[in-house]
Amino acid sequence: ALLNATLRFPSGLYFSVGSYRLFNDSSFVSEGDLGIGYDYEINDKLSVGLSYYKFFYPKNSPLLQAAN
């Protein structure tokens, strides 16, 4: 299951927080993340975005093991 919330401002700035929960994992949260970003629309057909996300995993996380 994924729980995600994003707060977007009219200026293009946004903040995001998310959490994954694997049902076959004993830990309550399998992965958490925080993000910040900026989206800019150049015209109707072209836009650019810049973002940074930080991910947090518990020790022995199946998600982290699968990624490696």
PDB file of N, CA and C in Angstrom:
ATOM      1  N   ALA A   1       0.848  -1.166   0.000  1.00  0.00           N
ATOM      2  CA  ALA A   1       0.000   0.000   0.000  1.00  0.00           C
ATOM      3  C   ALA A   1       0.896   1.231   0.000  1.00  0.00           C
ATOM      4  N   LEU A   2       0.458   2.275  -0.652  1.00  0.00           N
ATOM      5  CA  LEU A   2       1.184   3.538  -0.725  1.00  0.00           C
ATOM      6  C   LEU A   2       0.279   4.637  -0.209  1.00  0.00           C
ATOM      7  N   LEU A   3       0.810   5.439   0.689  1.00  0.00           N
ATOM      8  CA  LEU A   3       0.127   6.636   1.167  1.00  0.00           C
ATOM      9  C   LEU A   3       0.992   7.810   0.760  1.00  0.00           C
ATOM     10  N   ASN A   4       0.423   8.768   0.027  1.00  0.00           N
ATOM     11  CA  ASN A   4       1.192   9.895  -0.470  1.00  0.00           C
ATOM     12  C   ASN A   4       0.375  11.172  -0.317  1.00  0.00           C
ATOM     13  N   ALA A   5       1.044  12.258   0.078  1.00  0.00           N
ATOM     14  CA  ALA A   5       0.402  13.563   0.166  1.00  0.00           C
ATOM     15  C   ALA A   5       1.342  14.590  -0.449  1.00  0.00           C
ATOM     16  N   THR A   6       0.779  15.482  -1.265  1.00  0.00           N
ATOM     17  CA  THR A   6       1.559  16.527  -1.909  1.00  0.00           C
ATOM     18  C   THR A   6       0.850  17.855  -1.723  1.00  0.00           C
ATOM     19  N   LEU A   7       1.610  18.851  -1.307  1.00  0.00           N
ATOM     20  CA  LEU A   7       1.103  20.209  -1.151  1.00  0.00           C
ATOM     21  C   LEU A   7       1.715  21.050  -2.254  1.00  0.00           C
ATOM     22  N   ARG A   8       0.866  21.537  -3.183  1.00  0.00           N
ATOM     23  CA  ARG A   8       1.343  22.330  -4.322  1.00  0.00           C
ATOM     24  C   ARG A   8       0.916  23.783  -4.162  1.00  0.00           C
ATOM     25  N   PHE A   9       1.840  24.693  -4.475  1.00  0.00           N
ATOM     26  CA  PHE A   9       1.566  26.116  -4.424  1.00  0.00           C
ATOM     27  C   PHE A   9       1.439  26.664  -5.838  1.00  0.00           C
ATOM     28  N   PRO A  10       0.679  27.744  -6.033  1.00  0.00           N
ATOM     29  CA  PRO A  10       0.512  28.323  -7.373  1.00  0.00           C
ATOM     30  C   PRO A  10       1.836  28.743  -8.018  1.00  0.00           C
ATOM     31  N   SER A  11       2.851  29.017  -7.227  1.00  0.00           N
ATOM     32  CA  SER A  11       4.153  29.422  -7.768  1.00  0.00           C
ATOM     33  C   SER A  11       4.885  28.273  -8.459  1.00  0.00           C
ATOM     34  N   GLY A  12       4.449  27.020  -8.235  1.00  0.00           N
ATOM     35  CA  GLY A  12       5.098  25.857  -8.815  1.00  0.00           C
ATOM     36  C   GLY A  12       5.866  25.032  -7.797  1.00  0.00           C
ATOM     37  N   LEU A  13       6.056  25.574  -6.607  1.00  0.00           N
ATOM     38  CA  LEU A  13       6.754  24.864  -5.540  1.00  0.00           C
ATOM     39  C   LEU A  13       5.833  23.807  -4.938  1.00  0.00           C
ATOM     40  N   TYR A  14       6.397  22.639  -4.595  1.00  0.00           N
ATOM     41  CA  TYR A  14       5.589  21.615  -3.930  1.00  0.00           C
ATOM     42  C   TYR A  14       6.423  20.831  -2.927  1.00  0.00           C
ATOM     43  N   PHE A  15       5.724  20.289  -1.937  1.00  0.00           N
ATOM     44  CA  PHE A  15       6.299  19.426  -0.917  1.00  0.00           C
ATOM     45  C   PHE A  15       5.536  18.111  -0.943  1.00  0.00           C
ATOM     46  N   SER A  16       6.254  17.016  -0.740  1.00  0.00           N
ATOM     47  CA  SER A  16       5.626  15.702  -0.811  1.00  0.00           C
ATOM     48  C   SER A  16       6.125  14.818   0.325  1.00  0.00           C
ATOM     49  N   VAL A  17       5.246  13.957   0.804  1.00  0.00           N
ATOM     50  CA  VAL A  17       5.601  12.964   1.811  1.00  0.00           C
ATOM     51  C   VAL A  17       4.893  11.666   1.430  1.00  0.00           C
ATOM     52  N   GLY A  18       5.587  10.555   1.584  1.00  0.00           N
ATOM     53  CA  GLY A  18       4.996   9.278   1.204  1.00  0.00           C
ATOM     54  C   GLY A  18       5.476   8.152   2.095  1.00  0.00           C
ATOM     55  N   SER A  19       4.727   7.063   2.057  1.00  0.00           N
ATOM     56  CA  SER A  19       5.063   5.895   2.858  1.00  0.00           C
ATOM     57  C   SER A  19       4.561   4.641   2.155  1.00  0.00           C
ATOM     58  N   TYR A  20       5.415   3.622   2.087  1.00  0.00           N
ATOM     59  CA  TYR A  20       5.035   2.311   1.564  1.00  0.00           C
ATOM     60  C   TYR A  20       4.881   1.336   2.722  1.00  0.00           C
ATOM     61  N   ARG A  21       3.914   0.454   2.582  1.00  0.00           N
ATOM     62  CA  ARG A  21       3.696  -0.605   3.568  1.00  0.00           C
ATOM     63  C   ARG A  21       3.543  -1.918   2.816  1.00  0.00           C
ATOM     64  N   LEU A  22       4.510  -2.814   3.015  1.00  0.00           N
ATOM     65  CA  LEU A  22       4.391  -4.154   2.443  1.00  0.00           C
ATOM     66  C   LEU A  22       3.632  -5.024   3.435  1.00  0.00           C
ATOM     67  N   PHE A  23       2.603  -5.699   2.981  1.00  0.00           N
ATOM     68  CA  PHE A  23       1.757  -6.465   3.892  1.00  0.00           C
ATOM     69  C   PHE A  23       2.430  -7.726   4.413  1.00  0.00           C
ATOM     70  N   ASN A  24       3.425  -8.245   3.691  1.00  0.00           N
ATOM     71  CA  ASN A  24       4.115  -9.445   4.166  1.00  0.00           C
ATOM     72  C   ASN A  24       5.377  -9.098   4.962  1.00  0.00           C
ATOM     73  N   ASP A  25       5.550  -7.828   5.324  1.00  0.00           N
ATOM     74  CA  ASP A  25       6.701  -7.351   6.093  1.00  0.00           C
ATOM     75  C   ASP A  25       6.239  -7.086   7.526  1.00  0.00           C
ATOM     76  N   SER A  26       7.096  -7.406   8.493  1.00  0.00           N
ATOM     77  CA  SER A  26       6.706  -7.250   9.892  1.00  0.00           C
ATOM     78  C   SER A  26       6.797  -5.806  10.373  1.00  0.00           C
ATOM     79  N   SER A  27       7.587  -4.959   9.708  1.00  0.00           N
ATOM     80  CA  SER A  27       7.689  -3.568  10.157  1.00  0.00           C
ATOM     81  C   SER A  27       6.466  -2.790   9.696  1.00  0.00           C
ATOM     82  N   PHE A  28       6.109  -1.757  10.466  1.00  0.00           N
ATOM     83  CA  PHE A  28       4.904  -0.982  10.165  1.00  0.00           C
ATOM     84  C   PHE A  28       5.058  -0.198   8.867  1.00  0.00           C
ATOM     85  N   VAL A  29       6.216   0.433   8.668  1.00  0.00           N
ATOM     86  CA  VAL A  29       6.491   1.203   7.459  1.00  0.00           C
ATOM     87  C   VAL A  29       7.682   0.565   6.741  1.00  0.00           C
ATOM     88  N   SER A  30       7.498   0.200   5.479  1.00  0.00           N
ATOM     89  CA  SER A  30       8.563  -0.434   4.713  1.00  0.00           C
ATOM     90  C   SER A  30       9.492   0.581   4.059  1.00  0.00           C
ATOM     91  N   GLU A  31       8.960   1.784   3.801  1.00  0.00           N
ATOM     92  CA  GLU A  31       9.766   2.851   3.212  1.00  0.00           C
ATOM     93  C   GLU A  31       9.033   4.164   3.415  1.00  0.00           C
ATOM     94  N   GLY A  32       9.780   5.220   3.676  1.00  0.00           N
ATOM     95  CA  GLY A  32       9.219   6.560   3.790  1.00  0.00           C
ATOM     96  C   GLY A  32      10.024   7.509   2.941  1.00  0.00           C
ATOM     97  N   ASP A  33       9.386   8.576   2.470  1.00  0.00           N
ATOM     98  CA  ASP A  33      10.128   9.547   1.670  1.00  0.00           C
ATOM     99  C   ASP A  33       9.590  10.954   1.885  1.00  0.00           C
ATOM    100  N   LEU A  34      10.493  11.917   1.724  1.00  0.00           N
ATOM    101  CA  LEU A  34      10.187  13.341   1.772  1.00  0.00           C
ATOM    102  C   LEU A  34      10.694  13.954   0.477  1.00  0.00           C
ATOM    103  N   GLY A  35       9.952  14.906  -0.062  1.00  0.00           N
ATOM    104  CA  GLY A  35      10.377  15.517  -1.309  1.00  0.00           C
ATOM    105  C   GLY A  35      10.038  16.987  -1.380  1.00  0.00           C
ATOM    106  N   ILE A  36      10.807  17.698  -2.180  1.00  0.00           N
ATOM    107  CA  ILE A  36      10.559  19.094  -2.488  1.00  0.00           C
ATOM    108  C   ILE A  36      10.829  19.272  -3.973  1.00  0.00           C
ATOM    109  N   GLY A  37      10.068  20.126  -4.623  1.00  0.00           N
ATOM    110  CA  GLY A  37      10.265  20.302  -6.046  1.00  0.00           C
ATOM    111  C   GLY A  37       9.702  21.610  -6.549  1.00  0.00           C
ATOM    112  N   TYR A  38       9.993  21.867  -7.805  1.00  0.00           N
ATOM    113  CA  TYR A  38       9.518  23.075  -8.475  1.00  0.00           C
ATOM    114  C   TYR A  38       9.194  22.715  -9.913  1.00  0.00           C
ATOM    115  N   ASP A  39       7.988  23.065 -10.358  1.00  0.00           N
ATOM    116  CA  ASP A  39       7.556  22.863 -11.737  1.00  0.00           C
ATOM    117  C   ASP A  39       7.338  24.220 -12.382  1.00  0.00           C
ATOM    118  N   TYR A  40       7.813  24.368 -13.623  1.00  0.00           N
ATOM    119  CA  TYR A  40       7.661  25.621 -14.352  1.00  0.00           C
ATOM    120  C   TYR A  40       7.151  25.321 -15.752  1.00  0.00           C
ATOM    121  N   GLU A  41       6.077  25.996 -16.130  1.00  0.00           N
ATOM    122  CA  GLU A  41       5.494  25.805 -17.457  1.00  0.00           C
ATOM    123  C   GLU A  41       6.009  26.898 -18.379  1.00  0.00           C
ATOM    124  N   ILE A  42       6.780  26.502 -19.397  1.00  0.00           N
ATOM    125  CA  ILE A  42       7.345  27.460 -20.344  1.00  0.00           C
ATOM    126  C   ILE A  42       6.277  27.931 -21.323  1.00  0.00           C
ATOM    127  N   ASN A  43       5.534  26.991 -21.885  1.00  0.00           N
ATOM    128  CA  ASN A  43       4.386  27.301 -22.745  1.00  0.00           C
ATOM    129  C   ASN A  43       3.418  26.127 -22.659  1.00  0.00           C
ATOM    130  N   ASP A  44       2.418  26.088 -23.546  1.00  0.00           N
ATOM    131  CA  ASP A  44       1.389  25.036 -23.485  1.00  0.00           C
ATOM    132  C   ASP A  44       1.943  23.632 -23.728  1.00  0.00           C
ATOM    133  N   LYS A  45       3.066  23.520 -24.417  1.00  0.00           N
ATOM    134  CA  LYS A  45       3.598  22.214 -24.772  1.00  0.00           C
ATOM    135  C   LYS A  45       4.894  21.848 -24.059  1.00  0.00           C
ATOM    136  N   LEU A  46       5.461  22.766 -23.306  1.00  0.00           N
ATOM    137  CA  LEU A  46       6.758  22.515 -22.700  1.00  0.00           C
ATOM    138  C   LEU A  46       6.790  23.000 -21.253  1.00  0.00           C
ATOM    139  N   SER A  47       7.207  22.102 -20.382  1.00  0.00           N
ATOM    140  CA  SER A  47       7.378  22.464 -18.977  1.00  0.00           C
ATOM    141  C   SER A  47       8.627  21.766 -18.451  1.00  0.00           C
ATOM    142  N   VAL A  48       9.181  22.307 -17.388  1.00  0.00           N
ATOM    143  CA  VAL A  48      10.370  21.722 -16.772  1.00  0.00           C
ATOM    144  C   VAL A  48      10.102  21.566 -15.283  1.00  0.00           C
ATOM    145  N   GLY A  49      10.794  20.627 -14.683  1.00  0.00           N
ATOM    146  CA  GLY A  49      10.646  20.400 -13.252  1.00  0.00           C
ATOM    147  C   GLY A  49      11.959  20.001 -12.627  1.00  0.00           C
ATOM    148  N   LEU A  50      12.118  20.350 -11.374  1.00  0.00           N
ATOM    149  CA  LEU A  50      13.303  20.001 -10.613  1.00  0.00           C
ATOM    150  C   LEU A  50      12.827  19.531  -9.246  1.00  0.00           C
ATOM    151  N   SER A  51      13.315  18.370  -8.802  1.00  0.00           N
ATOM    152  CA  SER A  51      12.860  17.849  -7.519  1.00  0.00           C
ATOM    153  C   SER A  51      13.981  17.102  -6.814  1.00  0.00           C
ATOM    154  N   TYR A  52      13.834  16.978  -5.508  1.00  0.00           N
ATOM    155  CA  TYR A  52      14.770  16.216  -4.689  1.00  0.00           C
ATOM    156  C   TYR A  52      13.948  15.383  -3.710  1.00  0.00           C
ATOM    157  N   TYR A  53      14.239  14.100  -3.629  1.00  0.00           N
ATOM    158  CA  TYR A  53      13.562  13.199  -2.706  1.00  0.00           C
ATOM    159  C   TYR A  53      14.584  12.502  -1.826  1.00  0.00           C
ATOM    160  N   LYS A  54      14.251  12.334  -0.584  1.00  0.00           N
ATOM    161  CA  LYS A  54      15.072  11.578   0.371  1.00  0.00           C
ATOM    162  C   LYS A  54      14.242  10.389   0.829  1.00  0.00           C
ATOM    163  N   PHE A  55      14.812   9.182   0.711  1.00  0.00           N
ATOM    164  CA  PHE A  55      14.115   7.949   1.060  1.00  0.00           C
ATOM    165  C   PHE A  55      14.680   7.384   2.347  1.00  0.00           C
ATOM    166  N   PHE A  56      13.809   6.833   3.161  1.00  0.00           N
ATOM    167  CA  PHE A  56      14.185   6.234   4.436  1.00  0.00           C
ATOM    168  C   PHE A  56      13.693   4.793   4.475  1.00  0.00           C
ATOM    169  N   TYR A  57      14.604   3.870   4.841  1.00  0.00           N
ATOM    170  CA  TYR A  57      14.277   2.448   4.920  1.00  0.00           C
ATOM    171  C   TYR A  57      14.651   1.923   6.294  1.00  0.00           C
ATOM    172  N   PRO A  58      13.841   1.032   6.866  1.00  0.00           N
ATOM    173  CA  PRO A  58      14.269   0.356   8.090  1.00  0.00           C
ATOM    174  C   PRO A  58      15.352  -0.673   7.773  1.00  0.00           C
ATOM    175  N   LYS A  59      16.082  -1.094   8.778  1.00  0.00           N
ATOM    176  CA  LYS A  59      17.098  -2.126   8.569  1.00  0.00           C
ATOM    177  C   LYS A  59      16.437  -3.400   8.064  1.00  0.00           C
ATOM    178  N   ASN A  60      17.112  -4.095   7.165  1.00  0.00           N
ATOM    179  CA  ASN A  60      16.638  -5.353   6.577  1.00  0.00           C
ATOM    180  C   ASN A  60      15.311  -5.184   5.827  1.00  0.00           C
ATOM    181  N   SER A  61      15.118  -4.045   5.199  1.00  0.00           N
ATOM    182  CA  SER A  61      13.894  -3.796   4.435  1.00  0.00           C
ATOM    183  C   SER A  61      13.881  -4.617   3.160  1.00  0.00           C
ATOM    184  N   PRO A  62      12.790  -5.340   2.849  1.00  0.00           N
ATOM    185  CA  PRO A  62      12.689  -6.088   1.593  1.00  0.00           C
ATOM    186  C   PRO A  62      12.762  -5.163   0.371  1.00  0.00           C
ATOM    187  N   LEU A  63      12.256  -3.927   0.487  1.00  0.00           N
ATOM    188  CA  LEU A  63      12.336  -3.000  -0.637  1.00  0.00           C
ATOM    189  C   LEU A  63      13.768  -2.629  -0.942  1.00  0.00           C
ATOM    190  N   LEU A  64      14.555  -2.363   0.102  1.00  0.00           N
ATOM    191  CA  LEU A  64      15.963  -2.021  -0.092  1.00  0.00           C
ATOM    192  C   LEU A  64      16.728  -3.225  -0.631  1.00  0.00           C
ATOM    193  N   GLN A  65      16.450  -4.407  -0.143  1.00  0.00           N
ATOM    194  CA  GLN A  65      17.115  -5.607  -0.643  1.00  0.00           C
ATOM    195  C   GLN A  65      16.781  -5.863  -2.106  1.00  0.00           C
ATOM    196  N   ALA A  66      15.534  -5.604  -2.500  1.00  0.00           N
ATOM    197  CA  ALA A  66      15.128  -5.817  -3.884  1.00  0.00           C
ATOM    198  C   ALA A  66      15.815  -4.808  -4.807  1.00  0.00           C
ATOM    199  N   ALA A  67      16.011  -3.579  -4.341  1.00  0.00           N
ATOM    200  CA  ALA A  67      16.656  -2.555  -5.164  1.00  0.00           C
ATOM    201  C   ALA A  67      18.130  -2.856  -5.382  1.00  0.00           C
ATOM    202  N   ASN A  68      18.773  -3.442  -4.374  1.00  0.00           N
ATOM    203  CA  ASN A  68      20.200  -3.754  -4.513  1.00  0.00           C
ATOM    204  C   ASN A  68      20.372  -4.962  -5.400  1.00  0.00           C
TER     205      ASN A  68
END
